[in-house]
């Protein structure tokens, strides 16, 4: 789970690749750097992410069987919500209780 700002969007085949500025990490099982690519299948029911907007994002690391593809993927069971200070507070409180 992280707070990120969408910098750019590009359609690549059946997916959309977003360039994201990672602003803050809340819970993470894998390291993130200050800029990451977030991949979203075009079949995902997620709302489109707008360039320049900030979101609270829950994505997962996807590594293929050959270990040649390692990327951050936002799937249908992921979470993408416009960022607000309230969202950040709720995530911090939930993380403390885990």
Coordinates of C-alpha atoms in Angstrom, one line a residue:
X1 CA 0.0 0.0 0.0
X2 CA 1.4 3.3 -1.0
X3 CA 0.6 6.9 -1.8
X4 CA 1.5 7.9 -5.3
X5 CA 1.0 10.6 -7.9
X6 CA 0.4 9.6 -11.5
X7 CA 3.0 11.2 -13.8
X8 CA 2.1 9.7 -17.1
X9 CA -0.1 7.0 -18.8
X10 CA 0.6 4.8 -21.8
X11 CA -1.4 2.0 -23.4
X12 CA 0.8 -1.0 -24.1
X13 CA -1.1 -3.9 -25.7
X14 CA -3.9 -4.9 -23.5
X15 CA -2.6 -3.1 -20.5
X16 CA -2.1 0.5 -19.3
X17 CA 1.3 1.5 -17.8
X18 CA 1.3 4.3 -15.4
X19 CA 4.4 6.1 -14.3
X20 CA 4.0 6.8 -10.6
X21 CA 5.9 9.0 -8.2
X22 CA 5.9 7.1 -4.9
X23 CA 5.2 9.6 -2.2
X24 CA 4.9 7.4 0.9
X25 CA 4.9 3.7 1.7
X26 CA 2.5 2.4 4.3
X27 CA 2.6 -1.4 4.1
X28 CA 4.9 -3.2 1.7
X29 CA 6.3 -6.6 1.2
X30 CA 8.7 -5.5 -1.5
X31 CA 10.8 -2.4 -1.9
X32 CA 9.7 0.5 -4.0
X33 CA 11.8 3.3 -5.4
X34 CA 10.8 7.0 -5.9
X35 CA 9.4 6.3 -9.4
X36 CA 7.8 3.1 -10.4
X37 CA 5.7 1.7 -13.3
X38 CA 2.2 0.5 -12.3
X39 CA 0.6 -1.9 -14.7
X40 CA -3.2 -2.2 -15.0
X41 CA -5.0 -4.8 -17.3
X42 CA -7.4 -3.0 -19.6
X43 CA -10.0 -5.5 -18.5
X44 CA -9.7 -4.3 -14.9
X45 CA -12.9 -2.7 -13.4
X46 CA -10.7 -0.1 -11.8
X47 CA -11.4 3.5 -12.4
X48 CA -8.9 5.2 -14.8
X49 CA -6.2 6.9 -12.9
X50 CA -5.7 10.6 -14.0
X51 CA -2.4 12.2 -14.7
X52 CA -1.4 14.7 -12.0
X53 CA -3.8 13.1 -9.4
X54 CA -2.7 11.3 -6.2
X55 CA -4.0 8.0 -5.1
X56 CA -3.8 5.4 -2.3
X57 CA -2.8 2.3 -4.2
X58 CA -2.8 -1.4 -3.1
X59 CA -0.9 -3.4 -5.7
X60 CA 1.1 -6.5 -5.8
X61 CA 4.5 -7.5 -7.2
X62 CA 4.0 -9.8 -10.2
X63 CA 6.9 -12.1 -11.2
X64 CA 6.4 -14.6 -14.1
X65 CA 7.5 -18.2 -13.9
X66 CA 10.7 -17.6 -15.8
X67 CA 11.6 -14.6 -13.5
X68 CA 12.1 -12.4 -16.6
X69 CA 9.2 -10.1 -15.7
X70 CA 9.1 -8.3 -12.4
X71 CA 6.5 -5.5 -12.1
X72 CA 3.9 -3.9 -9.9
X73 CA 0.4 -4.9 -10.9
X74 CA -3.0 -3.4 -9.9
X75 CA -5.6 -6.2 -10.4
X76 CA -9.3 -6.3 -9.9
X77 CA -8.8 -7.2 -6.2
X78 CA -6.4 -4.3 -5.8
X79 CA -7.3 -0.9 -4.4
X80 CA -7.0 2.5 -6.1
X81 CA -8.7 5.4 -4.3
X82 CA -8.1 9.2 -4.6
X83 CA -5.7 10.2 -1.9
X84 CA -6.8 12.3 1.1
X85 CA -5.2 12.9 4.4
X86 CA -8.0 10.9 6.0
X87 CA -7.1 7.8 3.8
X88 CA -3.5 8.1 5.0
X89 CA -4.6 8.3 8.6
X90 CA -6.8 5.2 8.3
X91 CA -4.0 3.2 6.6
X92 CA -1.5 4.2 9.4
X93 CA -4.0 3.1 12.1
X94 CA -4.7 -0.2 10.4
X95 CA -0.9 -0.9 10.0
X96 CA -0.4 -0.3 13.7
X97 CA -3.0 -3.0 14.6
X98 CA -1.5 -5.7 12.4

